Coordinates of C-alpha atoms in Angstrom, one line a residue:
M1 CA 0.2 -0.2 0.0
K2 CA 1.3 3.6 -0.4
A3 CA 1.4 6.2 2.5
W4 CA 2.6 9.7 3.4
Q5 CA 5.1 9.2 6.1
F6 CA 6.5 12.1 8.3
T7 CA 9.8 11.6 9.1
A8 CA 11.4 14.9 10.8
V9 CA 10.7 18.4 11.7
G10 CA 11.1 20.8 8.7
E11 CA 10.9 18.0 6.2
P12 CA 8.5 17.5 3.9
L13 CA 6.1 14.0 3.9
T14 CA 7.6 11.4 2.0
K15 CA 5.9 8.9 0.1
V16 CA 6.5 4.9 0.9
E17 CA 5.2 1.7 -0.5
S18 CA 4.8 -1.7 1.7
E19 CA 2.6 -4.2 2.5
D20 CA -0.6 -4.0 3.8
P21 CA -0.5 -3.7 7.8
T22 CA -2.3 -7.0 9.9
P23 CA -4.9 -6.3 12.2
G24 CA -4.1 -7.4 15.8
P25 CA -6.6 -9.5 17.9
D26 CA -8.3 -6.6 18.8
D27 CA -8.1 -4.2 15.9
V28 CA -10.0 -3.8 12.7
L29 CA -8.0 -3.4 9.5
V30 CA -9.7 -0.3 7.0
E31 CA -9.4 0.4 3.8
T32 CA -9.3 4.5 3.8
G33 CA -12.3 5.9 2.2
A34 CA -11.5 10.1 3.1
V35 CA -9.5 11.6 5.5
G36 CA -9.5 15.3 6.2
L37 CA -6.2 17.4 6.4
C38 CA -6.1 19.2 9.8
H39 CA -3.9 22.0 10.9
S40 CA -2.9 19.9 13.9
D41 CA -0.8 18.1 11.3
I42 CA 1.1 21.5 10.4
G43 CA 1.8 21.5 14.3
F44 CA 3.1 18.0 14.3
M45 CA 5.4 18.8 11.0
D46 CA 7.3 22.1 12.3
G47 CA 7.7 21.1 15.7
T48 CA 4.6 22.9 17.8
I49 CA 3.0 20.2 19.0
T50 CA 5.3 17.1 17.3
S51 CA 6.0 16.1 21.5
L52 CA 2.8 13.9 21.2
L53 CA 3.2 11.9 18.2
G54 CA 4.0 8.2 19.5
H55 CA 6.8 7.8 17.4
V56 CA 8.4 9.2 14.1
P57 CA 8.5 8.5 11.3
I58 CA 5.1 8.1 11.6
T59 CA 1.7 8.3 9.1
L60 CA -0.2 11.4 10.0
G61 CA -4.0 11.8 8.9
H62 CA -6.7 11.5 12.3
E63 CA -10.0 12.7 10.4
I64 CA -10.5 8.9 8.7
V65 CA -13.7 7.3 7.3
G66 CA -13.4 4.1 5.4
T67 CA -14.9 0.6 5.1
V68 CA -13.8 -2.3 7.3
V69 CA -11.7 -5.0 5.2
E70 CA -10.5 -7.5 8.1
V71 CA -11.2 -7.8 12.1
G72 CA -9.3 -9.6 14.9
S73 CA -10.0 -12.4 16.6
N74 CA -11.6 -10.8 19.7
V75 CA -13.7 -8.0 17.4
T76 CA -17.3 -8.7 17.4
E77 CA -18.9 -5.2 17.3
F78 CA -17.7 -5.0 13.6
A79 CA -17.1 -7.0 10.5
A80 CA -15.6 -6.6 6.6
G81 CA -17.6 -4.2 4.9
D82 CA -19.0 -1.7 7.2
R83 CA -18.4 1.6 7.1
I84 CA -16.9 3.6 9.7
G85 CA -15.5 7.1 11.2
I86 CA -12.3 6.4 13.5
P87 CA -12.9 10.0 16.2
A88 CA -9.7 11.6 17.1
T89 CA -8.0 10.9 19.8
T90 CA -4.7 11.6 21.0
D91 CA -4.1 7.8 21.4
G92 CA -5.5 6.7 18.0
P93 CA -4.5 6.8 14.4
G94 CA -2.5 9.8 13.0
T95 CA -0.7 10.4 16.7
A96 CA -0.3 7.9 18.6
I97 CA -0.3 5.6 15.6
N98 CA 0.0 5.2 11.7
G99 CA -3.0 7.1 10.5
G100 CA -4.9 7.9 7.7
Y101 CA -2.9 9.3 4.9
A102 CA -2.6 5.8 3.3
Q103 CA -4.7 3.8 1.7
K104 CA -5.4 0.7 4.3
V105 CA -4.9 1.9 8.4
V106 CA -5.1 -0.6 11.6
V107 CA -7.6 0.7 14.4
P108 CA -8.1 -0.4 17.8
A109 CA -11.5 -1.9 17.7
R110 CA -12.5 0.4 21.0
L111 CA -12.5 3.7 18.9
P112 CA -14.3 3.6 15.7
V113 CA -18.3 4.5 15.2
T114 CA -20.7 3.4 12.5
L115 CA -21.9 6.1 9.5
P116 CA -24.9 6.6 9.0
D117 CA -26.3 5.4 5.8
G118 CA -25.8 7.8 2.7
L119 CA -23.5 9.9 4.1
S120 CA -20.6 9.7 2.3
F121 CA -17.0 9.8 3.0
R122 CA -15.9 12.8 2.2
D123 CA -18.8 14.6 4.4
A124 CA -18.3 12.5 7.1
A125 CA -15.0 13.1 7.6
P126 CA -15.0 16.1 9.0
A127 CA -17.2 14.8 12.0
T128 CA -14.3 12.9 13.2
C129 CA -12.3 16.0 14.7
S130 CA -13.7 19.3 13.6
G131 CA -17.4 18.7 14.1
R132 CA -17.3 16.5 17.0
T133 CA -15.3 19.1 18.9
A134 CA -17.6 21.8 17.8
Y135 CA -20.2 19.3 19.2
R136 CA -18.7 18.9 22.5
A137 CA -18.4 22.7 23.5
V138 CA -22.1 23.4 22.2
H139 CA -24.0 20.5 23.7
T140 CA -21.6 18.9 26.4
A141 CA -19.8 21.7 28.1
G142 CA -22.2 24.8 27.1
R143 CA -25.7 23.3 28.2
I144 CA -27.4 25.1 25.3
E145 CA -31.0 25.1 25.6
S146 CA -34.1 25.7 22.5
G147 CA -34.6 29.8 23.3
M148 CA -30.9 31.2 24.0
K149 CA -28.9 33.6 22.7
V150 CA -25.6 32.2 21.5
G151 CA -22.7 34.2 20.9
I152 CA -19.8 32.4 18.7
I153 CA -16.5 34.0 18.6
G154 CA -14.1 32.4 15.8
F155 CA -15.8 31.6 12.4
G156 CA -13.3 29.4 11.2
G157 CA -13.2 25.4 10.8
L158 CA -15.0 24.9 14.2
G159 CA -17.3 28.2 14.4
F160 CA -18.3 26.8 11.5
F161 CA -20.1 23.6 12.6
G162 CA -20.5 25.9 16.2
V163 CA -23.2 28.3 14.5
Q164 CA -25.0 25.3 12.5
I165 CA -25.3 23.2 15.5
A166 CA -26.8 25.9 17.9
L167 CA -28.9 27.3 15.1
A168 CA -30.3 23.8 15.2
A169 CA -30.6 23.2 18.7
G170 CA -33.0 26.3 18.7
A171 CA -30.7 29.3 19.8
T172 CA -30.2 33.0 18.3
V173 CA -26.4 33.0 17.1
Y174 CA -24.5 36.2 17.5
V175 CA -20.9 36.4 15.6
S176 CA -17.7 37.7 16.0
E177 CA -15.2 37.5 13.6
L178 CA -12.2 39.5 12.7
N179 CA -12.2 38.8 8.7
E180 CA -14.8 40.3 7.2
S181 CA -14.8 37.8 4.3
R182 CA -16.5 35.2 6.5
W183 CA -19.2 37.5 7.2
A184 CA -21.3 36.7 4.1
S185 CA -21.1 32.6 5.2
A186 CA -22.0 33.3 8.8
T187 CA -24.9 35.3 7.9
E188 CA -26.4 33.1 4.8
L189 CA -25.9 29.7 7.9
G190 CA -28.5 32.1 9.8
A191 CA -26.6 33.9 12.5
T192 CA -28.2 37.2 13.4
A193 CA -25.3 39.5 13.7
I194 CA -21.7 39.7 12.7
S195 CA -19.0 41.8 14.5
K196 CA -15.6 42.2 15.0
D197 CA -15.7 42.2 18.8
I198 CA -18.5 39.8 20.7
R199 CA -18.6 43.2 22.6
D200 CA -20.7 44.8 20.7
F201 CA -23.7 42.4 21.4
E202 CA -23.4 43.1 25.5
S203 CA -26.6 44.8 25.2
E204 CA -28.0 41.4 23.6
E205 CA -27.8 39.8 27.2
L206 CA -25.7 36.6 26.0
D207 CA -26.8 33.2 27.8
L208 CA -23.6 31.6 26.0
I209 CA -20.3 32.0 24.4
I210 CA -18.2 29.9 23.0
D211 CA -14.5 31.3 22.2
F212 CA -13.4 28.8 19.4
A213 CA -10.2 31.3 18.6
G214 CA -8.6 31.7 22.0
A215 CA -6.6 34.4 20.4
G216 CA -5.2 37.8 22.0
N217 CA -7.9 39.0 24.2
T218 CA -11.1 37.1 23.0
L219 CA -11.7 35.3 26.7
G220 CA -11.9 38.9 28.2
S221 CA -14.0 40.2 25.6
A222 CA -16.2 37.1 26.5
V223 CA -16.2 37.4 30.4
D224 CA -17.3 41.8 29.1
A225 CA -20.1 40.5 26.8
I226 CA -22.0 37.6 28.4
R227 CA -24.9 38.6 30.3
H228 CA -25.1 38.2 34.6
G229 CA -24.8 34.2 35.4
G230 CA -23.9 33.4 31.8
R231 CA -21.4 30.9 30.6
I232 CA -18.9 30.9 28.7
V233 CA -16.8 28.1 26.8
E234 CA -12.8 28.0 25.9
V235 CA -12.3 25.9 22.7
G236 CA -9.5 28.4 21.0
L237 CA -5.8 27.5 21.7
G238 CA -4.7 30.8 19.3
S239 CA -2.8 32.3 22.2
D240 CA -0.5 30.6 25.5
T241 CA -2.4 33.7 28.1
T242 CA -5.1 36.0 28.5
S243 CA -6.3 38.7 30.8
I244 CA -9.7 39.2 32.0
S245 CA -12.1 41.9 34.3
I246 CA -11.7 39.9 37.7
P247 CA -14.9 42.1 38.7
N248 CA -16.3 41.2 35.6
L249 CA -15.8 37.7 36.4
T250 CA -16.9 38.5 40.0
M251 CA -19.8 40.5 39.8
K252 CA -21.7 38.7 36.7
E253 CA -20.8 36.0 38.5
V254 CA -19.6 34.4 34.8
Q255 CA -19.4 30.3 34.6
I256 CA -15.6 29.3 32.5
V257 CA -15.4 25.7 31.3
G258 CA -12.8 24.5 29.2
S259 CA -13.9 21.6 26.2
S260 CA -11.5 19.7 23.9
N261 CA -12.2 17.0 21.0
G262 CA -15.0 14.8 22.6
T263 CA -16.5 11.6 22.8
K264 CA -17.7 8.4 20.7
E265 CA -20.9 9.5 21.5
E266 CA -20.4 13.0 20.5
A267 CA -18.9 11.7 17.6
R268 CA -22.6 9.9 16.6
A269 CA -24.6 13.0 17.3
I270 CA -22.7 15.1 15.3
L271 CA -22.8 12.5 12.1
E272 CA -26.7 12.1 12.8
L273 CA -27.0 16.0 13.0
F274 CA -24.5 15.9 9.0
A275 CA -27.0 12.6 7.9
D276 CA -30.2 14.6 8.6
G277 CA -28.6 18.3 7.1
S278 CA -29.4 20.1 10.0
V279 CA -25.4 20.4 9.9
R280 CA -23.8 20.8 6.3
P281 CA -19.9 20.8 5.9
N282 CA -17.7 23.1 3.7
T283 CA -15.5 20.3 1.9
E284 CA -13.0 20.6 -1.2
Q285 CA -12.5 17.5 -2.4
I286 CA -8.8 16.6 -3.3
T287 CA -6.6 13.2 -4.2
F288 CA -4.3 11.1 -2.2
D289 CA -1.4 12.0 -4.2
D290 CA -2.3 15.8 -2.9
I291 CA -2.0 15.5 0.7
P292 CA 1.2 17.3 0.7
A293 CA 0.0 20.4 -1.2
G294 CA -3.1 20.3 0.7
L295 CA -1.7 20.4 3.5
H296 CA 0.9 23.6 2.0
R297 CA -2.4 25.3 1.8
L298 CA -3.5 25.2 5.2
E299 CA 0.2 26.1 6.4
E300 CA -0.2 29.2 4.4
G301 CA -4.2 30.1 4.8
S302 CA -5.5 29.7 1.2
A303 CA -7.7 26.9 1.9
D304 CA -11.2 28.3 2.1
A305 CA -12.8 24.6 2.9
R306 CA -12.2 21.7 4.7
L307 CA -9.7 19.9 2.7
I308 CA -10.7 16.1 1.9
A309 CA -8.4 13.6 0.9
V310 CA -10.9 10.8 -0.8
Y311 CA -9.0 7.7 -1.8

């Protein structure tokens, strides 16, 4: 099989050929149907988060969907022919073990979820990472309820899903996004208003603010904008540190919680929203051979949609 292998910080991916991997007793062998390109892979390659990798050389790619072709002797949940997605985890493919920038990948059977019927590999792939992360922020950490007023900071890959998930839950959504070229898209999805600063919506008495940016003083702005007793979910990792108004935090009795990438149950939930059309991914299809060039586009910020390599 063919694979794109990361060999060293600062080096381009290397195309390698090898025998198909063999699943262990508790694994499944998956023929990759599609894999999403994630900005985390840039961090692995440039040294920022390389220490999180299980080993180097390694095949990256953690937004994986595909078809089971073989199961280990202890596996009963899956069978050959099943269409599955592999929720991204720090101990899973593309991080701890070889991932989906390959034609086949071995996956611990405890990780995958079954894909809904009718959902294409291309559309399903973003649910395994960015879609699930946004779902967790809105539902699990945000505790969203119908009728809430919700602020979304950052209308990038995560914010794009966050807006749709909040609207599907019956919320009114206000977006803060510095890049004005993205405003039309947020409006088309159903956001009530868009601004460069979430504090512009302070008068709306926002019940929940989700910070998908985590850059500069976005958390501090959220504290200033949220209503008394409101809830803020911090997701973005754009800055190492920030500052907030202690008087506002205290006197407004603000709740601040962090939210990471989610569980299998949350992966199933966002896949169902994808399948019924409540949430629509914005993807661009590329080929296996396009993966290195696609990662370069991510690095330079020239990709307007989620890049999905379809095999």
